[in-house]
PDB file of N, CA and C in Angstrom:
ATOM      1  N   MET A1457     171.645 132.057 -10.568  1.00  0.00           N
ATOM      2  CA  MET A1457     171.503 130.624 -10.483  1.00  0.00           C
ATOM      3  C   MET A1457     170.183 130.314  -9.775  1.00  0.00           C
ATOM      4  N   ILE A1458     169.431 129.428 -10.345  1.00  0.00           N
ATOM      5  CA  ILE A1458     168.181 128.973  -9.736  1.00  0.00           C
ATOM      6  C   ILE A1458     168.455 127.647  -9.036  1.00  0.00           C
ATOM      7  N   ILE A1459     168.123 127.601  -7.759  1.00  0.00           N
ATOM      8  CA  ILE A1459     168.352 126.397  -6.968  1.00  0.00           C
ATOM      9  C   ILE A1459     167.016 125.922  -6.424  1.00  0.00           C
ATOM     10  N   ALA A1460     166.665 124.679  -6.725  1.00  0.00           N
ATOM     11  CA  ALA A1460     165.440 124.070  -6.214  1.00  0.00           C
ATOM     12  C   ALA A1460     165.829 123.076  -5.118  1.00  0.00           C
ATOM     13  N   ALA A1461     165.143 123.169  -3.983  1.00  0.00           N
ATOM     14  CA  ALA A1461     165.455 122.270  -2.873  1.00  0.00           C
ATOM     15  C   ALA A1461     164.165 121.824  -2.198  1.00  0.00           C
ATOM     16  N   TYR A1462     164.227 120.638  -1.616  1.00  0.00           N
ATOM     17  CA  TYR A1462     163.072 120.056  -0.943  1.00  0.00           C
ATOM     18  C   TYR A1462     162.754 120.776   0.359  1.00  0.00           C
ATOM     19  N   ALA A1463     161.545 120.591   0.834  1.00  0.00           N
ATOM     20  CA  ALA A1463     161.116 121.154   2.114  1.00  0.00           C
ATOM     21  C   ALA A1463     162.053 120.668   3.212  1.00  0.00           C
ATOM     22  N   GLY A1464     162.447 121.565   4.055  1.00  0.00           N
ATOM     23  CA  GLY A1464     163.322 121.212   5.168  1.00  0.00           C
ATOM     24  C   GLY A1464     164.795 121.155   4.817  1.00  0.00           C
ATOM     25  N   ALA A1465     165.140 121.439   3.564  1.00  0.00           N
ATOM     26  CA  ALA A1465     166.540 121.366   3.141  1.00  0.00           C
ATOM     27  C   ALA A1465     167.327 122.630   3.487  1.00  0.00           C
ATOM     28  N   GLY A1466     166.639 123.672   3.942  1.00  0.00           N
ATOM     29  CA  GLY A1466     167.342 124.885   4.347  1.00  0.00           C
ATOM     30  C   GLY A1466     167.265 126.043   3.362  1.00  0.00           C
ATOM     31  N   LYS A1467     166.213 126.089   2.548  1.00  0.00           N
ATOM     32  CA  LYS A1467     166.082 127.161   1.563  1.00  0.00           C
ATOM     33  C   LYS A1467     166.065 128.540   2.214  1.00  0.00           C
ATOM     34  N   SER A1468     165.235 128.711   3.210  1.00  0.00           N
ATOM     35  CA  SER A1468     165.112 130.018   3.866  1.00  0.00           C
ATOM     36  C   SER A1468     166.405 130.390   4.595  1.00  0.00           C
ATOM     37  N   GLU A1469     167.024 129.432   5.246  1.00  0.00           N
ATOM     38  CA  GLU A1469     168.282 129.698   5.948  1.00  0.00           C
ATOM     39  C   GLU A1469     169.381 130.071   4.963  1.00  0.00           C
ATOM     40  N   PHE A1470     169.440 129.395   3.835  1.00  0.00           N
ATOM     41  CA  PHE A1470     170.419 129.731   2.793  1.00  0.00           C
ATOM     42  C   PHE A1470     170.235 131.182   2.375  1.00  0.00           C
ATOM     43  N   ALA A1471     168.992 131.566   2.081  1.00  0.00           N
ATOM     44  CA  ALA A1471     168.713 132.929   1.627  1.00  0.00           C
ATOM     45  C   ALA A1471     169.057 133.971   2.688  1.00  0.00           C
ATOM     46  N   LYS A1472     168.894 133.617   3.958  1.00  0.00           N
ATOM     47  CA  LYS A1472     169.230 134.548   5.034  1.00  0.00           C
ATOM     48  C   LYS A1472     170.735 134.720   5.185  1.00  0.00           C
ATOM     49  N   LYS A1473     171.478 133.643   4.949  1.00  0.00           N
ATOM     50  CA  LYS A1473     172.907 133.655   5.236  1.00  0.00           C
ATOM     51  C   LYS A1473     173.796 133.960   4.034  1.00  0.00           C
ATOM     52  N   VAL A1474     173.286 133.763   2.832  1.00  0.00           N
ATOM     53  CA  VAL A1474     174.093 133.985   1.628  1.00  0.00           C
ATOM     54  C   VAL A1474     173.668 135.308   0.996  1.00  0.00           C
ATOM     55  N   SER A1475     174.633 136.201   0.852  1.00  0.00           N
ATOM     56  CA  SER A1475     174.301 137.511   0.300  1.00  0.00           C
ATOM     57  C   SER A1475     173.818 137.405  -1.144  1.00  0.00           C
ATOM     58  N   ASN A1476     172.992 138.348  -1.510  1.00  0.00           N
ATOM     59  CA  ASN A1476     172.406 138.455  -2.846  1.00  0.00           C
ATOM     60  C   ASN A1476     171.657 137.192  -3.264  1.00  0.00           C
ATOM     61  N   SER A1477     170.881 136.642  -2.325  1.00  0.00           N
ATOM     62  CA  SER A1477     170.042 135.481  -2.623  1.00  0.00           C
ATOM     63  C   SER A1477     168.612 135.765  -2.200  1.00  0.00           C
ATOM     64  N   LYS A1478     167.668 135.085  -2.817  1.00  0.00           N
ATOM     65  CA  LYS A1478     166.252 135.306  -2.541  1.00  0.00           C
ATOM     66  C   LYS A1478     165.526 133.977  -2.541  1.00  0.00           C
ATOM     67  N   ASP A1479     164.771 133.734  -1.476  1.00  0.00           N
ATOM     68  CA  ASP A1479     163.917 132.552  -1.370  1.00  0.00           C
ATOM     69  C   ASP A1479     162.542 132.962  -1.889  1.00  0.00           C
ATOM     70  N   ILE A1480     162.128 132.409  -3.020  1.00  0.00           N
ATOM     71  CA  ILE A1480     160.839 132.732  -3.611  1.00  0.00           C
ATOM     72  C   ILE A1480     159.839 131.666  -3.149  1.00  0.00           C
ATOM     73  N   VAL A1481     159.116 131.968  -2.100  1.00  0.00           N
ATOM     74  CA  VAL A1481     158.168 130.996  -1.544  1.00  0.00           C
ATOM     75  C   VAL A1481     156.990 130.815  -2.504  1.00  0.00           C
ATOM     76  N   SER A1482     156.501 129.597  -2.606  1.00  0.00           N
ATOM     77  CA  SER A1482     155.434 129.296  -3.568  1.00  0.00           C
ATOM     78  C   SER A1482     154.034 129.459  -2.986  1.00  0.00           C
ATOM     79  N   MET A1483     153.894 129.274  -1.697  1.00  0.00           N
ATOM     80  CA  MET A1483     152.568 129.212  -1.091  1.00  0.00           C
ATOM     81  C   MET A1483     151.670 130.403  -1.432  1.00  0.00           C
ATOM     82  N   PRO A1484     152.127 131.653  -1.276  1.00  0.00           N
ATOM     83  CA  PRO A1484     151.222 132.766  -1.564  1.00  0.00           C
ATOM     84  C   PRO A1484     150.920 132.938  -3.049  1.00  0.00           C
ATOM     85  N   ARG A1485     151.614 132.220  -3.900  1.00  0.00           N
ATOM     86  CA  ARG A1485     151.341 132.259  -5.332  1.00  0.00           C
ATOM     87  C   ARG A1485     150.445 131.087  -5.751  1.00  0.00           C
ATOM     88  N   ARG A1486     150.555 129.985  -5.036  1.00  0.00           N
ATOM     89  CA  ARG A1486     149.773 128.783  -5.346  1.00  0.00           C
ATOM     90  C   ARG A1486     148.295 128.964  -5.025  1.00  0.00           C
ATOM     91  N   TRP A1487     148.001 129.822  -4.053  1.00  0.00           N
ATOM     92  CA  TRP A1487     146.636 130.011  -3.584  1.00  0.00           C
ATOM     93  C   TRP A1487     146.211 131.457  -3.741  1.00  0.00           C
ATOM     94  N   ILE A1488     144.930 131.670  -3.903  1.00  0.00           N
ATOM     95  CA  ILE A1488     144.374 133.018  -3.898  1.00  0.00           C
ATOM     96  C   ILE A1488     144.072 133.331  -2.436  1.00  0.00           C
ATOM     97  N   LEU A1489     144.837 134.249  -1.890  1.00  0.00           N
ATOM     98  CA  LEU A1489     144.734 134.562  -0.465  1.00  0.00           C
ATOM     99  C   LEU A1489     143.811 135.757  -0.239  1.00  0.00           C
ATOM    100  N   PRO A1490     143.149 135.797   0.896  1.00  0.00           N
ATOM    101  CA  PRO A1490     142.364 136.981   1.245  1.00  0.00           C
ATOM    102  C   PRO A1490     143.286 138.203   1.277  1.00  0.00           C
ATOM    103  N   ALA A1491     142.737 139.378   1.046  1.00  0.00           N
ATOM    104  CA  ALA A1491     143.522 140.609   0.948  1.00  0.00           C
ATOM    105  C   ALA A1491     144.394 140.874   2.169  1.00  0.00           C
ATOM    106  N   LYS A1492     144.044 140.336   3.314  1.00  0.00           N
ATOM    107  CA  LYS A1492     144.820 140.609   4.531  1.00  0.00           C
ATOM    108  C   LYS A1492     146.194 139.945   4.509  1.00  0.00           C
ATOM    109  N   HIS A1493     146.420 139.011   3.595  1.00  0.00           N
ATOM    110  CA  HIS A1493     147.700 138.311   3.506  1.00  0.00           C
ATOM    111  C   HIS A1493     148.488 138.837   2.314  1.00  0.00           C
ATOM    112  N   GLY A1494     149.782 139.009   2.519  1.00  0.00           N
ATOM    113  CA  GLY A1494     150.643 139.465   1.441  1.00  0.00           C
ATOM    114  C   GLY A1494     151.497 138.335   0.912  1.00  0.00           C
ATOM    115  N   ILE A1495     152.353 138.657  -0.038  1.00  0.00           N
ATOM    116  CA  ILE A1495     153.274 137.660  -0.581  1.00  0.00           C
ATOM    117  C   ILE A1495     154.569 137.758   0.219  1.00  0.00           C
ATOM    118  N   ASP A1496     154.648 136.985   1.269  1.00  0.00           N
ATOM    119  CA  ASP A1496     155.839 136.963   2.096  1.00  0.00           C
ATOM    120  C   ASP A1496     155.924 135.631   2.832  1.00  0.00           C
ATOM    121  N   GLU A1497     156.979 135.502   3.585  1.00  0.00           N
ATOM    122  CA  GLU A1497     157.217 134.251   4.285  1.00  0.00           C
ATOM    123  C   GLU A1497     156.150 133.948   5.334  1.00  0.00           C
ATOM    124  N   GLU A1498     155.515 134.976   5.911  1.00  0.00           N
ATOM    125  CA  GLU A1498     154.517 134.750   6.948  1.00  0.00           C
ATOM    126  C   GLU A1498     153.320 133.964   6.422  1.00  0.00           C
ATOM    127  N   SER A1499     153.000 134.104   5.157  1.00  0.00           N
ATOM    128  CA  SER A1499     151.850 133.402   4.597  1.00  0.00           C
ATOM    129  C   SER A1499     152.097 131.895   4.487  1.00  0.00           C
ATOM    130  N   GLU A1500     153.334 131.465   4.615  1.00  0.00           N
ATOM    131  CA  GLU A1500     153.658 130.036   4.577  1.00  0.00           C
ATOM    132  C   GLU A1500     152.914 129.279   5.666  1.00  0.00           C
ATOM    133  N   SER A1501     152.624 129.926   6.775  1.00  0.00           N
ATOM    134  CA  SER A1501     151.950 129.260   7.887  1.00  0.00           C
ATOM    135  C   SER A1501     150.488 128.950   7.576  1.00  0.00           C
ATOM    136  N   LEU A1502     149.962 129.455   6.480  1.00  0.00           N
ATOM    137  CA  LEU A1502     148.558 129.251   6.121  1.00  0.00           C
ATOM    138  C   LEU A1502     148.332 128.008   5.260  1.00  0.00           C
ATOM    139  N   LYS A1503     149.349 127.239   5.014  1.00  0.00           N
ATOM    140  CA  LYS A1503     149.262 126.105   4.087  1.00  0.00           C
ATOM    141  C   LYS A1503     148.076 125.182   4.354  1.00  0.00           C
ATOM    142  N   ALA A1504     147.701 125.025   5.597  1.00  0.00           N
ATOM    143  CA  ALA A1504     146.631 124.087   5.939  1.00  0.00           C
ATOM    144  C   ALA A1504     145.263 124.757   6.092  1.00  0.00           C
ATOM    145  N   ALA A1505     145.182 126.046   5.812  1.00  0.00           N
ATOM    146  CA  ALA A1505     143.916 126.754   5.985  1.00  0.00           C
ATOM    147  C   ALA A1505     142.859 126.200   5.033  1.00  0.00           C
ATOM    148  N   ASP A1506     141.667 125.983   5.553  1.00  0.00           N
ATOM    149  CA  ASP A1506     140.612 125.369   4.749  1.00  0.00           C
ATOM    150  C   ASP A1506     139.906 126.345   3.813  1.00  0.00           C
ATOM    151  N   TYR A1507     140.216 127.622   3.899  1.00  0.00           N
ATOM    152  CA  TYR A1507     139.550 128.610   3.052  1.00  0.00           C
ATOM    153  C   TYR A1507     140.353 128.978   1.802  1.00  0.00           C
ATOM    154  N   LEU A1508     141.477 128.340   1.586  1.00  0.00           N
ATOM    155  CA  LEU A1508     142.310 128.666   0.430  1.00  0.00           C
ATOM    156  C   LEU A1508     141.700 128.171  -0.872  1.00  0.00           C
ATOM    157  N   VAL A1509     141.862 128.971  -1.919  1.00  0.00           N
ATOM    158  CA  VAL A1509     141.379 128.632  -3.251  1.00  0.00           C
ATOM    159  C   VAL A1509     142.592 128.565  -4.173  1.00  0.00           C
ATOM    160  N   SER A1510     142.696 127.503  -4.949  1.00  0.00           N
ATOM    161  CA  SER A1510     143.822 127.316  -5.852  1.00  0.00           C
ATOM    162  C   SER A1510     143.879 128.411  -6.912  1.00  0.00           C
ATOM    163  N   ASN A1511     145.078 128.909  -7.181  1.00  0.00           N
ATOM    164  CA  ASN A1511     145.288 129.951  -8.175  1.00  0.00           C
ATOM    165  C   ASN A1511     145.516 129.305  -9.545  1.00  0.00           C
ATOM    166  N   PRO A1512     144.621 129.497 -10.506  1.00  0.00           N
ATOM    167  CA  PRO A1512     144.789 128.868 -11.819  1.00  0.00           C
ATOM    168  C   PRO A1512     145.976 129.420 -12.605  1.00  0.00           C
ATOM    169  N   LEU A1513     146.496 130.563 -12.211  1.00  0.00           N
ATOM    170  CA  LEU A1513     147.640 131.175 -12.892  1.00  0.00           C
ATOM    171  C   LEU A1513     148.958 130.932 -12.159  1.00  0.00           C
ATOM    172  N   TYR A1514     148.916 130.026 -11.205  1.00  0.00           N
ATOM    173  CA  TYR A1514     150.066 129.768 -10.336  1.00  0.00           C
ATOM    174  C   TYR A1514     151.363 129.539 -11.115  1.00  0.00           C
ATOM    175  N   THR A1515     151.384 128.587 -12.022  1.00  0.00           N
ATOM    176  CA  THR A1515     152.630 128.233 -12.702  1.00  0.00           C
ATOM    177  C   THR A1515     153.211 129.421 -13.456  1.00  0.00           C
ATOM    178  N   SER A1516     152.414 130.057 -14.271  1.00  0.00           N
ATOM    179  CA  SER A1516     152.940 131.166 -15.077  1.00  0.00           C
ATOM    180  C   SER A1516     153.358 132.342 -14.199  1.00  0.00           C
ATOM    181  N   GLN A1517     152.585 132.687 -13.188  1.00  0.00           N
ATOM    182  CA  GLN A1517     152.946 133.804 -12.315  1.00  0.00           C
ATOM    183  C   GLN A1517     154.208 133.510 -11.508  1.00  0.00           C
ATOM    184  N   TYR A1518     154.303 132.286 -11.019  1.00  0.00           N
ATOM    185  CA  TYR A1518     155.464 131.919 -10.211  1.00  0.00           C
ATOM    186  C   TYR A1518     156.729 131.912 -11.059  1.00  0.00           C
ATOM    187  N   VAL A1519     156.645 131.354 -12.251  1.00  0.00           N
ATOM    188  CA  VAL A1519     157.797 131.334 -13.149  1.00  0.00           C
ATOM    189  C   VAL A1519     158.238 132.762 -13.469  1.00  0.00           C
ATOM    190  N   LEU A1520     157.298 133.644 -13.746  1.00  0.00           N
ATOM    191  CA  LEU A1520     157.653 135.034 -14.039  1.00  0.00           C
ATOM    192  C   LEU A1520     158.313 135.716 -12.838  1.00  0.00           C
ATOM    193  N   ASP A1521     157.834 135.433 -11.639  1.00  0.00           N
ATOM    194  CA  ASP A1521     158.466 135.984 -10.431  1.00  0.00           C
ATOM    195  C   ASP A1521     159.895 135.469 -10.273  1.00  0.00           C
ATOM    196  N   ILE A1522     160.114 134.206 -10.593  1.00  0.00           N
ATOM    197  CA  ILE A1522     161.457 133.619 -10.522  1.00  0.00           C
ATOM    198  C   ILE A1522     162.373 134.280 -11.543  1.00  0.00           C
ATOM    199  N   LEU A1523     161.898 134.437 -12.765  1.00  0.00           N
ATOM    200  CA  LEU A1523     162.711 135.061 -13.817  1.00  0.00           C
ATOM    201  C   LEU A1523     163.047 136.509 -13.471  1.00  0.00           C
ATOM    202  N   LYS A1524     162.108 137.212 -12.879  1.00  0.00           N
ATOM    203  CA  LYS A1524     162.354 138.591 -12.444  1.00  0.00           C
ATOM    204  C   LYS A1524     163.421 138.610 -11.348  1.00  0.00           C
ATOM    205  N   ALA A1525     163.296 137.724 -10.364  1.00  0.00           N
ATOM    206  CA  ALA A1525     164.266 137.660  -9.269  1.00  0.00           C
ATOM    207  C   ALA A1525     165.655 137.281  -9.774  1.00  0.00           C
ATOM    208  N   GLU A1526     165.691 136.454 -10.813  1.00  0.00           N
ATOM    209  CA  GLU A1526     166.969 136.019 -11.381  1.00  0.00           C
ATOM    210  C   GLU A1526     167.781 137.213 -11.903  1.00  0.00           C
ATOM    211  N   LYS A1527     167.104 138.260 -12.327  1.00  0.00           N
ATOM    212  CA  LYS A1527     167.789 139.459 -12.817  1.00  0.00           C
ATOM    213  C   LYS A1527     168.362 140.294 -11.672  1.00  0.00           C
ATOM    214  N   GLU A1528     167.814 140.140 -10.472  1.00  0.00           N
ATOM    215  CA  GLU A1528     168.218 140.952  -9.332  1.00  0.00           C
ATOM    216  C   GLU A1528     169.157 140.243  -8.361  1.00  0.00           C
ATOM    217  N   TYR A1529     169.109 138.917  -8.321  1.00  0.00           N
ATOM    218  CA  TYR A1529     169.858 138.154  -7.323  1.00  0.00           C
ATOM    219  C   TYR A1529     170.782 137.134  -7.984  1.00  0.00           C
ATOM    220  N   ASP A1530     171.879 136.826  -7.291  1.00  0.00           N
ATOM    221  CA  ASP A1530     172.789 135.785  -7.771  1.00  0.00           C
ATOM    222  C   ASP A1530     172.194 134.399  -7.600  1.00  0.00           C
ATOM    223  N   PHE A1531     171.447 134.209  -6.507  1.00  0.00           N
ATOM    224  CA  PHE A1531     170.858 132.910  -6.191  1.00  0.00           C
ATOM    225  C   PHE A1531     169.364 133.078  -5.942  1.00  0.00           C
ATOM    226  N   VAL A1532     168.563 132.326  -6.684  1.00  0.00           N
ATOM    227  CA  VAL A1532     167.114 132.324  -6.504  1.00  0.00           C
ATOM    228  C   VAL A1532     166.743 130.926  -6.024  1.00  0.00           C
ATOM    229  N   ILE A1533     166.152 130.859  -4.848  1.00  0.00           N
ATOM    230  CA  ILE A1533     165.866 129.583  -4.202  1.00  0.00           C
ATOM    231  C   ILE A1533     164.375 129.289  -4.320  1.00  0.00           C
ATOM    232  N   ILE A1534     164.058 128.090  -4.810  1.00  0.00           N
ATOM    233  CA  ILE A1534     162.659 127.691  -5.011  1.00  0.00           C
ATOM    234  C   ILE A1534     162.455 126.256  -4.514  1.00  0.00           C
ATOM    235  N   PRO A1535     161.205 125.865  -4.287  1.00  0.00           N
ATOM    236  CA  PRO A1535     160.934 124.467  -3.935  1.00  0.00           C
ATOM    237  C   PRO A1535     161.020 123.583  -5.184  1.00  0.00           C
ATOM    238  N   THR A1536     161.013 122.300  -4.982  1.00  0.00           N
ATOM    239  CA  THR A1536     161.127 121.354  -6.093  1.00  0.00           C
ATOM    240  C   THR A1536     159.757 121.033  -6.689  1.00  0.00           C
ATOM    241  N   ALA A1537     159.126 122.029  -7.251  1.00  0.00           N
ATOM    242  CA  ALA A1537     157.831 121.849  -7.913  1.00  0.00           C
ATOM    243  C   ALA A1537     158.093 121.460  -9.371  1.00  0.00           C
ATOM    244  N   LYS A1538     157.709 120.226  -9.717  1.00  0.00           N
ATOM    245  CA  LYS A1538     158.031 119.678 -11.029  1.00  0.00           C
ATOM    246  C   LYS A1538     157.556 120.570 -12.180  1.00  0.00           C
ATOM    247  N   ASP A1539     156.338 121.076 -12.104  1.00  0.00           N
ATOM    248  CA  ASP A1539     155.810 121.901 -13.196  1.00  0.00           C
ATOM    249  C   ASP A1539     156.577 123.214 -13.343  1.00  0.00           C
ATOM    250  N   ILE A1540     157.042 123.769 -12.263  1.00  0.00           N
ATOM    251  CA  ILE A1540     157.807 125.015 -12.303  1.00  0.00           C
ATOM    252  C   ILE A1540     159.183 124.761 -12.906  1.00  0.00           C
ATOM    253  N   ILE A1541     159.855 123.736 -12.419  1.00  0.00           N
ATOM    254  CA  ILE A1541     161.182 123.401 -12.945  1.00  0.00           C
ATOM    255  C   ILE A1541     161.085 123.072 -14.432  1.00  0.00           C
ATOM    256  N   TYR A1542     160.097 122.294 -14.818  1.00  0.00           N
ATOM    257  CA  TYR A1542     159.900 121.927 -16.219  1.00  0.00           C
ATOM    258  C   TYR A1542     159.728 123.183 -17.083  1.00  0.00           C
ATOM    259  N   SER A1543     158.900 124.104 -16.645  1.00  0.00           N
ATOM    260  CA  SER A1543     158.670 125.330 -17.401  1.00  0.00           C
ATOM    261  C   SER A1543     159.945 126.159 -17.515  1.00  0.00           C
ATOM    262  N   LEU A1544     160.681 126.289 -16.434  1.00  0.00           N
ATOM    263  CA  LEU A1544     161.922 127.060 -16.469  1.00  0.00           C
ATOM    264  C   LEU A1544     162.925 126.465 -17.452  1.00  0.00           C
ATOM    265  N   VAL A1545     163.029 125.140 -17.461  1.00  0.00           N
ATOM    266  CA  VAL A1545     164.005 124.467 -18.320  1.00  0.00           C
ATOM    267  C   VAL A1545     163.531 124.426 -19.779  1.00  0.00           C
ATOM    268  N   LYS A1546     162.326 123.937 -20.005  1.00  0.00           N
ATOM    269  CA  LYS A1546     161.829 123.728 -21.370  1.00  0.00           C
ATOM    270  C   LYS A1546     161.383 125.011 -22.060  1.00  0.00           C
ATOM    271  N   ASN A1547     160.684 125.876 -21.336  1.00  0.00           N
ATOM    272  CA  ASN A1547     160.129 127.079 -21.967  1.00  0.00           C
ATOM    273  C   ASN A1547     161.066 128.279 -21.951  1.00  0.00           C
ATOM    274  N   TYR A1548     161.985 128.320 -20.973  1.00  0.00           N
ATOM    275  CA  TYR A1548     162.844 129.494 -20.832  1.00  0.00           C
ATOM    276  C   TYR A1548     164.333 129.169 -20.908  1.00  0.00           C
ATOM    277  N   GLY A1549     164.668 127.908 -21.123  1.00  0.00           N
ATOM    278  CA  GLY A1549     166.067 127.525 -21.304  1.00  0.00           C
ATOM    279  C   GLY A1549     166.955 127.750 -20.092  1.00  0.00           C
ATOM    280  N   ARG A1550     166.364 127.759 -18.910  1.00  0.00           N
ATOM    281  CA  ARG A1550     167.141 127.981 -17.692  1.00  0.00           C
ATOM    282  C   ARG A1550     167.658 126.658 -17.141  1.00  0.00           C
ATOM    283  N   ASN A1551     168.801 126.738 -16.491  1.00  0.00           N
ATOM    284  CA  ASN A1551     169.319 125.602 -15.756  1.00  0.00           C
ATOM    285  C   ASN A1551     168.852 125.740 -14.312  1.00  0.00           C
ATOM    286  N   VAL A1552     168.419 124.623 -13.734  1.00  0.00           N
ATOM    287  CA  VAL A1552     167.977 124.611 -12.347  1.00  0.00           C
ATOM    288  C   VAL A1552     168.776 123.546 -11.613  1.00  0.00           C
ATOM    289  N   VAL A1553     169.451 123.965 -10.569  1.00  0.00           N
ATOM    290  CA  VAL A1553     170.196 123.032  -9.723  1.00  0.00           C
ATOM    291  C   VAL A1553     169.227 122.478  -8.698  1.00  0.00           C
ATOM    292  N   VAL A1554     169.090 121.149  -8.645  1.00  0.00           N
ATOM    293  CA  VAL A1554     168.178 120.515  -7.707  1.00  0.00           C
ATOM    294  C   VAL A1554     168.998 119.927  -6.553  1.00  0.00           C
ATOM    295  N   CYS A1555     168.654 120.337  -5.328  1.00  0.00           N
ATOM    296  CA  CYS A1555     169.343 119.859  -4.138  1.00  0.00           C
ATOM    297  C   CYS A1555     168.442 118.868  -3.399  1.00  0.00           C
ATOM    298  N   TYR A1556     168.973 117.703  -3.145  1.00  0.00           N
ATOM    299  CA  TYR A1556     168.245 116.667  -2.425  1.00  0.00           C
ATOM    300  C   TYR A1556     168.686 116.638  -0.982  1.00  0.00           C
ATOM    301  N   PRO A1557     167.789 116.282  -0.065  1.00  0.00           N
ATOM    302  CA  PRO A1557     168.192 116.202   1.351  1.00  0.00           C
ATOM    303  C   PRO A1557     169.096 115.002   1.604  1.00  0.00           C
TER     304      PRO A1557
END
């Protein structure tokens, strides 16, 4: 199940507390990060860094990461990014549960 939730709604806490769930953070995929940063939750703190460069492959790469995680986890948690949700629903026929605060 793919669950999209707004910032501050508890995505990371859900993933920590619910077994077989994964929070797929968007930040390290949205930006091209210097090699010293990996794709993990720690990179979320870099959101305001002035040296970030937008990743032109963000949507397709992020969607593929979500689809891959969907095969491994019961619950895949993502932010409410309209272009990502649209692609998952229209291009891949996935259902996305949207949680509002």
